[in-house]
Structures are given as structure tokens and as C-alpha cells.
GROMACS .gro file of C-alpha atoms in nm:
model
  465
    1UNK     CA    1   1.142  -2.746  -0.803
    2UNK     CA    2   0.834  -2.890  -0.975
    3UNK     CA    3   0.463  -2.878  -0.897
    4UNK     CA    4   0.477  -3.251  -0.815
    5UNK     CA    5   0.716  -3.179  -0.527
    6UNK     CA    6   0.457  -2.950  -0.363
    7UNK     CA    7   0.222  -3.236  -0.275
    8UNK     CA    8  -0.043  -3.194  -0.544
    9UNK     CA    9  -0.230  -3.495  -0.683
   10UNK     CA   10  -0.208  -3.630  -1.037
   11UNK     CA   11  -0.541  -3.483  -1.165
   12UNK     CA   12  -0.432  -3.132  -1.064
   13UNK     CA   13  -0.079  -3.179  -1.199
   14UNK     CA   14  -0.228  -3.288  -1.532
   15UNK     CA   15  -0.447  -2.974  -1.544
   16UNK     CA   16  -0.148  -2.752  -1.459
   17UNK     CA   17   0.067  -2.914  -1.729
   18UNK     CA   18  -0.211  -2.859  -1.982
   19UNK     CA   19  -0.189  -2.485  -1.912
   20UNK     CA   20   0.181  -2.500  -2.001
   21UNK     CA   21   0.326  -2.446  -1.653
   22UNK     CA   22   0.622  -2.655  -1.541
   23UNK     CA   23   0.786  -2.469  -1.252
   24UNK     CA   24   0.600  -2.298  -0.965
   25UNK     CA   25   0.654  -1.926  -0.912
   26UNK     CA   26   0.798  -1.806  -0.577
   27UNK     CA   27   0.453  -1.726  -0.436
   28UNK     CA   28   0.325  -2.068  -0.540
   29UNK     CA   29   0.627  -2.252  -0.400
   30UNK     CA   30   0.573  -2.094  -0.057
   31UNK     CA   31   0.193  -2.071  -0.039
   32UNK     CA   32   0.089  -2.415  -0.168
   33UNK     CA   33   0.263  -2.628   0.100
   34UNK     CA   34   0.144  -2.398   0.381
   35UNK     CA   35  -0.218  -2.413   0.261
   36UNK     CA   36  -0.205  -2.791   0.219
   37UNK     CA   37  -0.092  -2.815   0.582
   38UNK     CA   38  -0.411  -2.634   0.683
   39UNK     CA   39  -0.242  -2.314   0.801
   40UNK     CA   40  -0.383  -1.965   0.766
   41UNK     CA   41  -0.183  -1.760   0.516
   42UNK     CA   42  -0.116  -1.391   0.460
   43UNK     CA   43   0.055  -1.340   0.126
   44UNK     CA   44   0.175  -1.018  -0.038
   45UNK     CA   45   0.232  -1.047  -0.410
   46UNK     CA   46   0.206  -0.811  -0.704
   47UNK     CA   47  -0.002  -0.889  -1.011
   48UNK     CA   48   0.147  -1.132  -1.260
   49UNK     CA   49   0.321  -1.346  -0.997
   50UNK     CA   50   0.087  -1.645  -1.018
   51UNK     CA   51  -0.089  -1.583  -0.688
   52UNK     CA   52  -0.428  -1.705  -0.819
   53UNK     CA   53  -0.290  -2.052  -0.877
   54UNK     CA   54  -0.107  -2.015  -0.547
   55UNK     CA   55  -0.435  -2.045  -0.357
   56UNK     CA   56  -0.654  -2.221  -0.617
   57UNK     CA   57  -0.442  -2.537  -0.654
   58UNK     CA   58  -0.414  -2.627  -0.284
   59UNK     CA   59  -0.776  -2.526  -0.224
   60UNK     CA   60  -0.891  -2.775  -0.490
   61UNK     CA   61  -0.658  -3.039  -0.350
   62UNK     CA   62  -0.813  -3.008  -0.005
   63UNK     CA   63  -1.172  -3.007  -0.131
   64UNK     CA   64  -1.126  -3.306  -0.363
   65UNK     CA   65  -1.140  -3.555  -0.077
   66UNK     CA   66  -1.457  -3.427   0.089
   67UNK     CA   67  -1.831  -3.462   0.042
   68UNK     CA   68  -1.995  -3.260  -0.242
   69UNK     CA   69  -2.169  -2.936  -0.148
   70UNK     CA   70  -2.531  -2.954  -0.038
   71UNK     CA   71  -2.807  -2.753  -0.203
   72UNK     CA   72  -2.757  -2.377  -0.152
   73UNK     CA   73  -2.439  -2.448   0.047
   74UNK     CA   74  -2.075  -2.380  -0.042
   75UNK     CA   75  -1.750  -2.532   0.085
   76UNK     CA   76  -1.498  -2.266  -0.018
   77UNK     CA   77  -1.555  -1.893  -0.068
   78UNK     CA   78  -1.327  -1.666  -0.272
   79UNK     CA   79  -1.404  -1.295  -0.241
   80UNK     CA   80  -1.276  -1.052  -0.507
   81UNK     CA   81  -1.323  -0.675  -0.548
   82UNK     CA   82  -1.432  -0.656  -0.914
   83UNK     CA   83  -1.643  -0.847  -1.162
   84UNK     CA   84  -1.353  -0.893  -1.402
   85UNK     CA   85  -1.134  -1.044  -1.133
   86UNK     CA   86  -1.417  -1.270  -1.016
   87UNK     CA   87  -1.467  -1.398  -1.370
   88UNK     CA   88  -1.092  -1.448  -1.413
   89UNK     CA   89  -1.055  -1.643  -1.088
   90UNK     CA   90  -1.363  -1.847  -1.178
   91UNK     CA   91  -1.203  -1.944  -1.509
   92UNK     CA   92  -0.888  -2.059  -1.330
   93UNK     CA   93  -1.088  -2.267  -1.082
   94UNK     CA   94  -1.274  -2.433  -1.369
   95UNK     CA   95  -0.952  -2.511  -1.559
   96UNK     CA   96  -0.763  -2.659  -1.266
   97UNK     CA   97  -1.061  -2.863  -1.139
   98UNK     CA   98  -1.142  -3.013  -1.477
   99UNK     CA   99  -1.024  -3.361  -1.370
  100UNK     CA  100  -1.181  -3.345  -1.022
  101UNK     CA  101  -1.536  -3.412  -0.894
  102UNK     CA  102  -1.565  -3.046  -0.793
  103UNK     CA  103  -1.812  -2.789  -0.919
  104UNK     CA  104  -1.776  -2.413  -0.898
  105UNK     CA  105  -1.983  -2.099  -0.952
  106UNK     CA  106  -1.920  -1.727  -0.996
  107UNK     CA  107  -2.155  -1.448  -0.882
  108UNK     CA  108  -2.119  -1.072  -0.921
  109UNK     CA  109  -2.328  -0.762  -0.976
  110UNK     CA  110  -2.429  -0.596  -1.300
  111UNK     CA  111  -2.632  -0.894  -1.421
  112UNK     CA  112  -2.969  -1.037  -1.317
  113UNK     CA  113  -2.957  -1.247  -1.002
  114UNK     CA  114  -3.218  -1.508  -1.106
  115UNK     CA  115  -2.974  -1.723  -1.302
  116UNK     CA  116  -2.724  -1.710  -1.016
  117UNK     CA  117  -2.994  -1.808  -0.766
  118UNK     CA  118  -3.091  -2.105  -0.982
  119UNK     CA  119  -2.728  -2.212  -1.009
  120UNK     CA  120  -2.679  -2.207  -0.632
  121UNK     CA  121  -2.975  -2.438  -0.573
  122UNK     CA  122  -2.747  -2.733  -0.651
  123UNK     CA  123  -2.473  -2.599  -0.425
  124UNK     CA  124  -2.112  -2.519  -0.516
  125UNK     CA  125  -1.787  -2.659  -0.382
  126UNK     CA  126  -1.616  -2.332  -0.474
  127UNK     CA  127  -1.794  -1.998  -0.499
  128UNK     CA  128  -1.617  -1.691  -0.639
  129UNK     CA  129  -1.804  -1.372  -0.553
  130UNK     CA  130  -1.795  -0.996  -0.515
  131UNK     CA  131  -1.908  -0.888  -0.166
  132UNK     CA  132  -2.210  -0.680  -0.268
  133UNK     CA  133  -2.380  -0.947  -0.479
  134UNK     CA  134  -2.295  -1.217  -0.225
  135UNK     CA  135  -2.475  -1.025   0.050
  136UNK     CA  136  -2.775  -0.975  -0.180
  137UNK     CA  137  -2.794  -1.349  -0.249
  138UNK     CA  138  -2.757  -1.436   0.118
  139UNK     CA  139  -3.043  -1.201   0.209
  140UNK     CA  140  -3.260  -1.403  -0.032
  141UNK     CA  141  -3.148  -1.734   0.126
  142UNK     CA  142  -2.992  -1.834  -0.206
  143UNK     CA  143  -2.656  -1.914  -0.045
  144UNK     CA  144  -2.575  -2.054   0.300
  145UNK     CA  145  -2.240  -2.043   0.478
  146UNK     CA  146  -2.264  -2.321   0.740
  147UNK     CA  147  -2.038  -2.560   0.544
  148UNK     CA  148  -1.761  -2.314   0.450
  149UNK     CA  149  -1.421  -2.474   0.512
  150UNK     CA  150  -1.192  -2.222   0.341
  151UNK     CA  151  -1.219  -1.845   0.294
  152UNK     CA  152  -0.999  -1.654   0.048
  153UNK     CA  153  -0.977  -1.275   0.031
  154UNK     CA  154  -0.815  -1.192  -0.302
  155UNK     CA  155  -0.681  -0.839  -0.363
  156UNK     CA  156  -0.774  -0.754  -0.005
  157UNK     CA  157  -0.613  -0.409  -0.023
  158UNK     CA  158  -0.825  -0.322  -0.326
  159UNK     CA  159  -1.142  -0.432  -0.147
  160UNK     CA  160  -1.063  -0.199   0.141
  161UNK     CA  161  -0.991   0.088  -0.100
  162UNK     CA  162  -1.326   0.032  -0.271
  163UNK     CA  163  -1.525   0.047   0.051
  164UNK     CA  164  -1.613  -0.319   0.100
  165UNK     CA  165  -1.502  -0.332   0.463
  166UNK     CA  166  -1.859  -0.333   0.599
  167UNK     CA  167  -1.973  -0.615   0.374
  168UNK     CA  168  -1.658  -0.814   0.453
  169UNK     CA  169  -1.720  -0.784   0.825
  170UNK     CA  170  -2.082  -0.891   0.781
  171UNK     CA  171  -1.973  -1.194   0.579
  172UNK     CA  172  -1.707  -1.291   0.835
  173UNK     CA  173  -1.969  -1.282   1.110
  174UNK     CA  174  -2.183  -1.532   0.915
  175UNK     CA  175  -1.907  -1.787   0.851
  176UNK     CA  176  -1.822  -2.084   1.075
  177UNK     CA  177  -1.557  -2.008   1.335
  178UNK     CA  178  -1.357  -2.317   1.242
  179UNK     CA  179  -1.226  -2.254   0.893
  180UNK     CA  180  -0.902  -2.189   0.705
  181UNK     CA  181  -0.836  -1.827   0.607
  182UNK     CA  182  -0.620  -1.710   0.317
  183UNK     CA  183  -0.555  -1.340   0.263
  184UNK     CA  184  -0.381  -1.224  -0.054
  185UNK     CA  185  -0.289  -0.859  -0.105
  186UNK     CA  186  -0.048  -0.647  -0.304
  187UNK     CA  187   0.095  -0.506   0.020
  188UNK     CA  188   0.087  -0.553   0.396
  189UNK     CA  189  -0.042  -0.205   0.477
  190UNK     CA  190  -0.158  -0.101   0.824
  191UNK     CA  191  -0.520  -0.136   0.710
  192UNK     CA  192  -0.456  -0.491   0.587
  193UNK     CA  193  -0.292  -0.588   0.914
  194UNK     CA  194  -0.585  -0.441   1.106
  195UNK     CA  195  -0.823  -0.654   0.899
  196UNK     CA  196  -0.603  -0.961   0.946
  197UNK     CA  197  -0.625  -0.937   1.326
  198UNK     CA  198  -0.987  -1.046   1.320
  199UNK     CA  199  -0.945  -1.291   1.032
  200UNK     CA  200  -0.633  -1.510   1.038
  201UNK     CA  201  -0.496  -1.718   1.325
  202UNK     CA  202  -0.118  -1.752   1.360
  203UNK     CA  203  -0.075  -1.702   0.985
  204UNK     CA  204   0.220  -1.793   0.769
  205UNK     CA  205   0.335  -1.462   0.619
  206UNK     CA  206   0.467  -1.466   0.264
  207UNK     CA  207   0.611  -1.158   0.092
  208UNK     CA  208   0.778  -1.243  -0.237
  209UNK     CA  209   0.815  -0.897  -0.389
  210UNK     CA  210   0.931  -0.562  -0.253
  211UNK     CA  211   0.645  -0.315  -0.240
  212UNK     CA  212   0.564  -0.125  -0.560
  213UNK     CA  213   0.841  -0.289  -0.760
  214UNK     CA  214   0.777  -0.302  -1.134
  215UNK     CA  215   0.869  -0.615  -1.327
  216UNK     CA  216   1.218  -0.603  -1.479
  217UNK     CA  217   1.077  -0.756  -1.797
  218UNK     CA  218   0.873  -0.439  -1.867
  219UNK     CA  219   1.038  -0.162  -2.067
  220UNK     CA  220   0.901   0.172  -1.939
  221UNK     CA  221   0.922   0.505  -2.121
  222UNK     CA  222   0.724   0.826  -2.162
  223UNK     CA  223   0.626   1.054  -2.451
  224UNK     CA  224   0.606   1.424  -2.357
  225UNK     CA  225   0.309   1.567  -2.552
  226UNK     CA  226   0.032   1.825  -2.519
  227UNK     CA  227  -0.298   1.691  -2.385
  228UNK     CA  228  -0.490   1.784  -2.703
  229UNK     CA  229  -0.247   1.591  -2.923
  230UNK     CA  230  -0.247   1.265  -2.727
  231UNK     CA  231  -0.516   1.091  -2.933
  232UNK     CA  232  -0.339   1.163  -3.261
  233UNK     CA  233  -0.003   1.062  -3.115
  234UNK     CA  234  -0.145   0.729  -2.999
  235UNK     CA  235  -0.288   0.672  -3.346
  236UNK     CA  236   0.054   0.739  -3.497
  237UNK     CA  237   0.229   0.500  -3.258
  238UNK     CA  238  -0.025   0.226  -3.323
  239UNK     CA  239   0.013   0.252  -3.699
  240UNK     CA  240   0.386   0.314  -3.736
  241UNK     CA  241   0.501   0.067  -3.471
  242UNK     CA  242   0.240  -0.191  -3.572
  243UNK     CA  243   0.116  -0.260  -3.221
  244UNK     CA  244  -0.140  -0.540  -3.248
  245UNK     CA  245  -0.281  -0.575  -2.896
  246UNK     CA  246  -0.274  -0.270  -2.668
  247UNK     CA  247  -0.440  -0.197  -2.335
  248UNK     CA  248  -0.488   0.179  -2.289
  249UNK     CA  249  -0.576   0.343  -1.957
  250UNK     CA  250  -0.768   0.668  -1.916
  251UNK     CA  251  -0.875   0.848  -1.599
  252UNK     CA  252  -1.245   0.884  -1.679
  253UNK     CA  253  -1.525   0.680  -1.833
  254UNK     CA  254  -1.614   0.955  -2.081
  255UNK     CA  255  -1.248   0.984  -2.177
  256UNK     CA  256  -1.239   0.611  -2.250
  257UNK     CA  257  -1.546   0.638  -2.472
  258UNK     CA  258  -1.407   0.939  -2.660
  259UNK     CA  259  -1.071   0.772  -2.724
  260UNK     CA  260  -1.229   0.446  -2.843
  261UNK     CA  261  -1.452   0.643  -3.082
  262UNK     CA  262  -1.150   0.841  -3.210
  263UNK     CA  263  -0.949   0.526  -3.280
  264UNK     CA  264  -1.244   0.359  -3.453
  265UNK     CA  265  -1.277   0.663  -3.680
  266UNK     CA  266  -0.912   0.611  -3.777
  267UNK     CA  267  -0.972   0.250  -3.875
  268UNK     CA  268  -0.833   0.096  -3.554
  269UNK     CA  269  -1.070  -0.157  -3.397
  270UNK     CA  270  -1.128  -0.048  -3.037
  271UNK     CA  271  -1.360  -0.102  -2.742
  272UNK     CA  272  -1.406   0.073  -2.408
  273UNK     CA  273  -1.449  -0.101  -2.074
  274UNK     CA  274  -1.556   0.084  -1.759
  275UNK     CA  275  -1.818   0.099  -1.485
  276UNK     CA  276  -2.094   0.253  -1.698
  277UNK     CA  277  -2.085  -0.038  -1.941
  278UNK     CA  278  -2.322  -0.328  -1.883
  279UNK     CA  279  -2.164  -0.651  -1.770
  280UNK     CA  280  -2.251  -0.808  -2.104
  281UNK     CA  281  -2.073  -0.530  -2.293
  282UNK     CA  282  -1.767  -0.553  -2.068
  283UNK     CA  283  -1.744  -0.930  -2.106
  284UNK     CA  284  -1.783  -0.909  -2.484
  285UNK     CA  285  -1.521  -0.634  -2.517
  286UNK     CA  286  -1.269  -0.830  -2.312
  287UNK     CA  287  -1.337  -1.152  -2.503
  288UNK     CA  288  -1.294  -0.974  -2.839
  289UNK     CA  289  -0.971  -0.818  -2.717
  290UNK     CA  290  -0.828  -1.151  -2.605
  291UNK     CA  291  -0.924  -1.316  -2.935
  292UNK     CA  292  -0.769  -1.036  -3.141
  293UNK     CA  293  -1.094  -0.910  -3.294
  294UNK     CA  294  -1.041  -0.584  -3.104
  295UNK     CA  295  -0.696  -0.431  -3.134
  296UNK     CA  296  -0.718  -0.167  -2.860
  297UNK     CA  297  -0.900  -0.199  -2.528
  298UNK     CA  298  -0.949   0.138  -2.358
  299UNK     CA  299  -1.010   0.100  -1.986
  300UNK     CA  300  -1.043   0.294  -1.664
  301UNK     CA  301  -0.870   0.172  -1.349
  302UNK     CA  302  -1.150  -0.078  -1.286
  303UNK     CA  303  -0.949  -0.302  -1.520
  304UNK     CA  304  -0.612  -0.238  -1.356
  305UNK     CA  305  -0.646  -0.554  -1.149
  306UNK     CA  306  -0.793  -0.886  -1.248
  307UNK     CA  307  -0.728  -0.877  -1.623
  308UNK     CA  308  -0.505  -1.169  -1.715
  309UNK     CA  309  -0.428  -1.139  -2.084
  310UNK     CA  310  -0.169  -1.387  -2.199
  311UNK     CA  311   0.148  -1.222  -2.329
  312UNK     CA  312   0.000  -0.873  -2.357
  313UNK     CA  313   0.278  -0.680  -2.535
  314UNK     CA  314   0.189  -0.313  -2.466
  315UNK     CA  315   0.017  -0.104  -2.201
  316UNK     CA  316  -0.035   0.269  -2.263
  317UNK     CA  317  -0.112   0.527  -1.996
  318UNK     CA  318  -0.308   0.777  -2.203
  319UNK     CA  319  -0.326   0.978  -1.880
  320UNK     CA  320  -0.121   0.920  -1.568
  321UNK     CA  321  -0.313   0.807  -1.259
  322UNK     CA  322  -0.340   1.047  -0.966
  323UNK     CA  323  -0.237   0.771  -0.725
  324UNK     CA  324   0.116   0.649  -0.795
  325UNK     CA  325   0.045   0.292  -0.682
  326UNK     CA  326  -0.215   0.261  -0.958
  327UNK     CA  327   0.064   0.304  -1.214
  328UNK     CA  328   0.227  -0.016  -1.086
  329UNK     CA  329  -0.102  -0.205  -1.111
  330UNK     CA  330  -0.170  -0.072  -1.459
  331UNK     CA  331   0.161  -0.172  -1.613
  332UNK     CA  332   0.142  -0.503  -1.427
  333UNK     CA  333  -0.091  -0.618  -1.705
  334UNK     CA  334   0.216  -0.668  -1.928
  335UNK     CA  335   0.543  -0.850  -1.866
  336UNK     CA  336   0.363  -1.126  -1.676
  337UNK     CA  337   0.503  -1.472  -1.601
  338UNK     CA  338   0.847  -1.374  -1.727
  339UNK     CA  339   0.728  -1.244  -2.067
  340UNK     CA  340   0.866  -0.922  -2.213
  341UNK     CA  341   0.635  -0.619  -2.213
  342UNK     CA  342   0.633  -0.246  -2.281
  343UNK     CA  343   0.466   0.036  -2.086
  344UNK     CA  344   0.430   0.376  -2.254
  345UNK     CA  345   0.295   0.688  -2.085
  346UNK     CA  346   0.177   0.998  -2.274
  347UNK     CA  347   0.257   1.284  -2.038
  348UNK     CA  348   0.168   1.653  -2.063
  349UNK     CA  349   0.316   1.932  -1.851
  350UNK     CA  350   0.012   1.937  -1.619
  351UNK     CA  351   0.091   1.578  -1.519
  352UNK     CA  352   0.446   1.646  -1.404
  353UNK     CA  353   0.345   1.614  -1.037
  354UNK     CA  354   0.197   1.271  -1.105
  355UNK     CA  355   0.512   1.170  -1.294
  356UNK     CA  356   0.737   1.274  -1.005
  357UNK     CA  357   0.525   1.069  -0.762
  358UNK     CA  358   0.547   0.762  -0.988
  359UNK     CA  359   0.923   0.789  -1.034
  360UNK     CA  360   0.971   0.834  -0.660
  361UNK     CA  361   0.755   0.530  -0.585
  362UNK     CA  362   0.927   0.304  -0.842
  363UNK     CA  363   1.272   0.453  -0.764
  364UNK     CA  364   1.362   0.516  -1.125
  365UNK     CA  365   1.365   0.798  -1.379
  366UNK     CA  366   1.165   0.694  -1.684
  367UNK     CA  367   1.326   0.728  -2.026
  368UNK     CA  368   1.178   0.994  -2.255
  369UNK     CA  369   1.117   0.997  -2.629
  370UNK     CA  370   0.973   1.296  -2.813
  371UNK     CA  371   0.793   1.195  -3.133
  372UNK     CA  372   0.857   1.417  -3.436
  373UNK     CA  373   0.559   1.638  -3.508
  374UNK     CA  374   0.426   1.607  -3.152
  375UNK     CA  375   0.675   1.825  -2.967
  376UNK     CA  376   0.496   1.974  -2.663
  377UNK     CA  377   0.428   2.348  -2.666
  378UNK     CA  378   0.495   2.353  -2.291
  379UNK     CA  379   0.807   2.155  -2.208
  380UNK     CA  380   0.786   1.878  -1.951
  381UNK     CA  381   1.039   1.967  -1.677
  382UNK     CA  382   1.338   1.743  -1.622
  383UNK     CA  383   1.283   1.483  -1.352
  384UNK     CA  384   1.507   1.450  -1.049
  385UNK     CA  385   1.468   1.137  -0.843
  386UNK     CA  386   1.337   1.205  -0.493
  387UNK     CA  387   1.514   0.953  -0.272
  388UNK     CA  388   1.346   1.052   0.054
  389UNK     CA  389   1.166   0.762   0.224
  390UNK     CA  390   0.799   0.738   0.139
  391UNK     CA  391   0.570   0.828   0.426
  392UNK     CA  392   0.327   0.556   0.532
  393UNK     CA  393  -0.039   0.608   0.462
  394UNK     CA  394  -0.201   0.817   0.732
  395UNK     CA  395  -0.551   0.761   0.858
  396UNK     CA  396  -0.798   1.038   0.791
  397UNK     CA  397  -1.095   1.140   0.999
  398UNK     CA  398  -1.395   0.911   0.959
  399UNK     CA  399  -1.643   1.016   0.695
  400UNK     CA  400  -2.016   1.045   0.756
  401UNK     CA  401  -2.047   0.665   0.752
  402UNK     CA  402  -1.791   0.623   1.026
  403UNK     CA  403  -1.531   0.460   0.796
  404UNK     CA  404  -1.172   0.576   0.787
  405UNK     CA  405  -1.016   0.686   0.463
  406UNK     CA  406  -0.645   0.688   0.393
  407UNK     CA  407  -0.449   0.828   0.104
  408UNK     CA  408  -0.089   0.817  -0.001
  409UNK     CA  409   0.126   1.110   0.116
  410UNK     CA  410   0.311   1.111  -0.215
  411UNK     CA  411   0.083   1.389  -0.345
  412UNK     CA  412  -0.024   1.725  -0.204
  413UNK     CA  413  -0.354   1.718  -0.021
  414UNK     CA  414  -0.513   1.951  -0.273
  415UNK     CA  415  -0.459   1.697  -0.551
  416UNK     CA  416  -0.551   1.378  -0.371
  417UNK     CA  417  -0.849   1.187  -0.497
  418UNK     CA  418  -1.020   0.888  -0.352
  419UNK     CA  419  -1.010   0.559  -0.543
  420UNK     CA  420  -1.311   0.541  -0.777
  421UNK     CA  421  -1.587   0.317  -0.647
  422UNK     CA  422  -1.664   0.004  -0.843
  423UNK     CA  423  -2.016  -0.081  -0.955
  424UNK     CA  424  -2.011  -0.364  -0.701
  425UNK     CA  425  -1.923  -0.134  -0.409
  426UNK     CA  426  -2.191  -0.064  -0.149
  427UNK     CA  427  -2.407   0.234  -0.236
  428UNK     CA  428  -2.377   0.371   0.115
  429UNK     CA  429  -2.005   0.426   0.072
  430UNK     CA  430  -1.904   0.769  -0.044
  431UNK     CA  431  -2.242   0.922   0.038
  432UNK     CA  432  -2.258   1.297   0.095
  433UNK     CA  433  -2.230   1.409   0.456
  434UNK     CA  434  -2.556   1.480   0.633
  435UNK     CA  435  -2.684   1.837   0.603
  436UNK     CA  436  -2.595   2.054   0.898
  437UNK     CA  437  -2.904   2.171   1.084
  438UNK     CA  438  -3.010   2.524   1.009
  439UNK     CA  439  -3.098   2.764   1.287
  440UNK     CA  440  -3.468   2.702   1.223
  441UNK     CA  441  -3.423   2.325   1.271
  442UNK     CA  442  -3.369   2.372   1.644
  443UNK     CA  443  -3.546   2.562   1.914
  444UNK     CA  444  -3.236   2.750   2.024
  445UNK     CA  445  -2.915   2.814   1.828
  446UNK     CA  446  -2.604   2.965   1.990
  447UNK     CA  447  -2.816   3.078   2.284
  448UNK     CA  448  -3.048   3.283   2.063
  449UNK     CA  449  -3.407   3.212   1.966
  450UNK     CA  450  -3.459   3.083   1.612
  451UNK     CA  451  -3.507   3.334   1.335
  452UNK     CA  452  -3.871   3.408   1.281
  453UNK     CA  453  -4.034   3.396   0.942
  454UNK     CA  454  -4.076   3.748   0.804
  455UNK     CA  455  -4.427   3.889   0.845
  456UNK     CA  456  -4.481   3.924   0.471
  457UNK     CA  457  -4.418   3.551   0.416
  458UNK     CA  458  -4.645   3.433   0.692
  459UNK     CA  459  -4.979   3.278   0.614
  460UNK     CA  460  -5.270   3.459   0.775
  461UNK     CA  461  -5.397   3.299   1.089
  462UNK     CA  462  -5.726   3.115   1.062
  463UNK     CA  463  -5.984   3.218   1.320
  464UNK     CA  464  -6.315   3.067   1.403
  465UNK     CA  465  -6.622   3.262   1.303
   0.00000   0.00000   0.00000
């Protein structure tokens, strides 16, 4: 099968060929014809499967025959959870529309809005946006939704995890009723299906990959090592194995900064990318990493989705993620589009529970290699594959904002952690619960009168002379 057989026009086929693609991936082969027919689509696909082109190519094909966007108006809206993913999708739209009379724009938080407002004055056929910044721009009348023909929710499961559900619902309420809806997600979870009920109409469902399956082209192995020796072990592996381009994941922002500083002090060019970095710093670090000027990019899970680095050879888990599914997304940065990749995890004894959850999720025991001179003082127990069926995610009680939270049952409740909020997530999400009223806040508590202020703390009464 070729791209020409999918019904795409010559200008788009020429742009695709220029990117070096000849044969559509499974997600593209199924999604493109359905979208061209005007059907709503729900597609489940893991990272690295070509899903971005799966919705971008037919979207451009459909828009190419219409009238250009009016001032402040847009014709197609693509929502993404993170800035990096928005920028990446925007780049793909620009590449594939190079030979078409179509203009596009990208808006996200972390940068000043004035330039984005000025850009939207001329309108955009395709707008790629994060929900928070889009709502800000709409409140300033910088963008109008009356002409939207196609809506795409990319990484929909991630947007729900990051607390964008309220903004998404507000945006949906502002869009025209008659439109085409495309929902792309890593999985068809219960939360995704609940969202889809109010979004897609008689959708074509596409599921090209079993859930949480890692790419067979990625070699996975672990290094048992003490936590304090991880930085030195990574330095040794980088030097002795001559790794040239490595994406390293840490759990915390401060940990990413410390590791990047450590590697720089050892003569290894490194940069950190996380939520505390300005958008300019994040963009520069990623650009330098892609060009080869930076050898190691140290990232938190904000970069687990949306980074498309061509033929990235190695991914290192400096620390295992607490949520097993995040491991799949992390190592999905390598071994993309059929290329060979390698995923290495540095694991200490305290992370054994996380390792068991990952091996259970991916249904495989990871190979181990102990590096000479870095033998752990506390041995990492031997893994035994848990073949019991994974329990579906269970809904938790609503938080103070009335939103439900759900977590995987693959870890004990005491060790569960919520997915870190992105910079673009609404500030109201994750707020502390309201303070419970004290007895003195009410006239009567538990049938008793409120506690009176002790006499010694009372101010003397003021009497008239």
C-alpha cells in the first residue's frame, strides 16, 4: 500500500515523499481514508506509530479545497496537552502543507501572548493549541470558533490526566455543532470513552496496538546500582559505550538540574528540560539536542510525550517512574518508525516495587547487567513475572474541585502519586481542599455553644462616659 492509494492529492504526496516516507503505517492506513470520508474517528495508538501524520494529512486534504480563514477565525483546531507536543505537531502541519494554500499557527503558554494575538489577526486555517492558552486568547477575543470544521484531540488521555477536562468542556461548548471530531489517545480507557460520548458521533474506532506494548525494536535492560552511584555510573556508560545522543529521564525537576550539572562537570554537554524552565530555554535545549550540540538531554516526564527525535538511539531511566504506564511512554522516544533503539534503566533496591509493576504491565522480565565497580550494596531482588490480569483503573472520590481522579491499581495506595501537572494545566486543578470550619466559625457545633475566648485574651469593653 502507498500513500497515493489513500486518496491524497499530489501536493501532499510530494511533501510526504520529501520527508522520506513511502509506505503508510497501520494507523495511517486506517485513519486517513475514514477522515477523508468525513467520519468521526477514535484512534488508539502508542507513540512512534505515525499518528500525527494520520490526522494531519487528511485534515490538510479536506481544508485545501475551502475558503481561507477569516481574521481571528480558524477552520481546524488541534488540541494537545503540552507545549512540546504542540510545537511538534505545528512543525508537521507546516511541513505537509508546504505546497498548499494553507496557513497554520501554534499557541501555548509560557511565552507572551501579544505575538500570538497579532498572528491570529490574519486568521489561521489550522491552529495547534494547548487548552489553557487557547481559553486565555478566546477570553481576549483574539480567536473565534464559528468557522471550525474539524476538531482534533491529540493525546486525549494525557490531557485528562493533566486536569484539562474543564477547559476541554468549555471549548467544546463554544464550537459549532456541525463539525468533524477526531480523538487520538494511547488507550481507550473508561475516562476516554466517557469523554467520547459527548464528542464523537458514530465514530470509526481504530486500535492498532495492544495496550502498553513496547516496540519490539527497542532493546530493554536494567543496571542494578545504589542510588548515590547512579550519576557516576551514567557517566561511565556514556564514555565507555560512546553514546552520542541520549535522552535521560528523572522524577523531579531539581534532580534533572543536578544531573545535567554533574554531567557538564565531567565534560559531557548536557541540558535539562522541565516545567520550571522558560519556554525559550526549553525550545533552545531541545533544538541543541536535535542538532547534536547537546549530547544528553535530561528531562522530567513532561517530555515523555510529544518529543519526536529522529532515530534517537538511547533512552535512560535514571529513576523509574512511579506509574508503570509512564515507562512505556518514556522508552517510546526510541525505536520509532521501525528504527532500532535501546532503553536502559538504573534501578536501586528501593525501586523494586516500581520495577515489578513495569514488568507486569509490559509482560516481560527485563534483562540485568551489573557494571563492574558499581555493584549495589543492597541487592536488587530477583523478579518473578506477575501474570495476574491488571485491574482496570478505578474512579476515586471527587476532589475539592468536583473532578474525579483515577490511578492505576498496579501499585499500593500508599505509593500512588498523581501525574505531575504541566505548566499549561489550569491553576485551579490540584488546589488544596477548603479548610474545615472550626467550632468558632459557626454558632453551634455538635449541639454545643461555640468555645468562648478566654477572659485574659478579651479586649476590655468600651463604655460611654
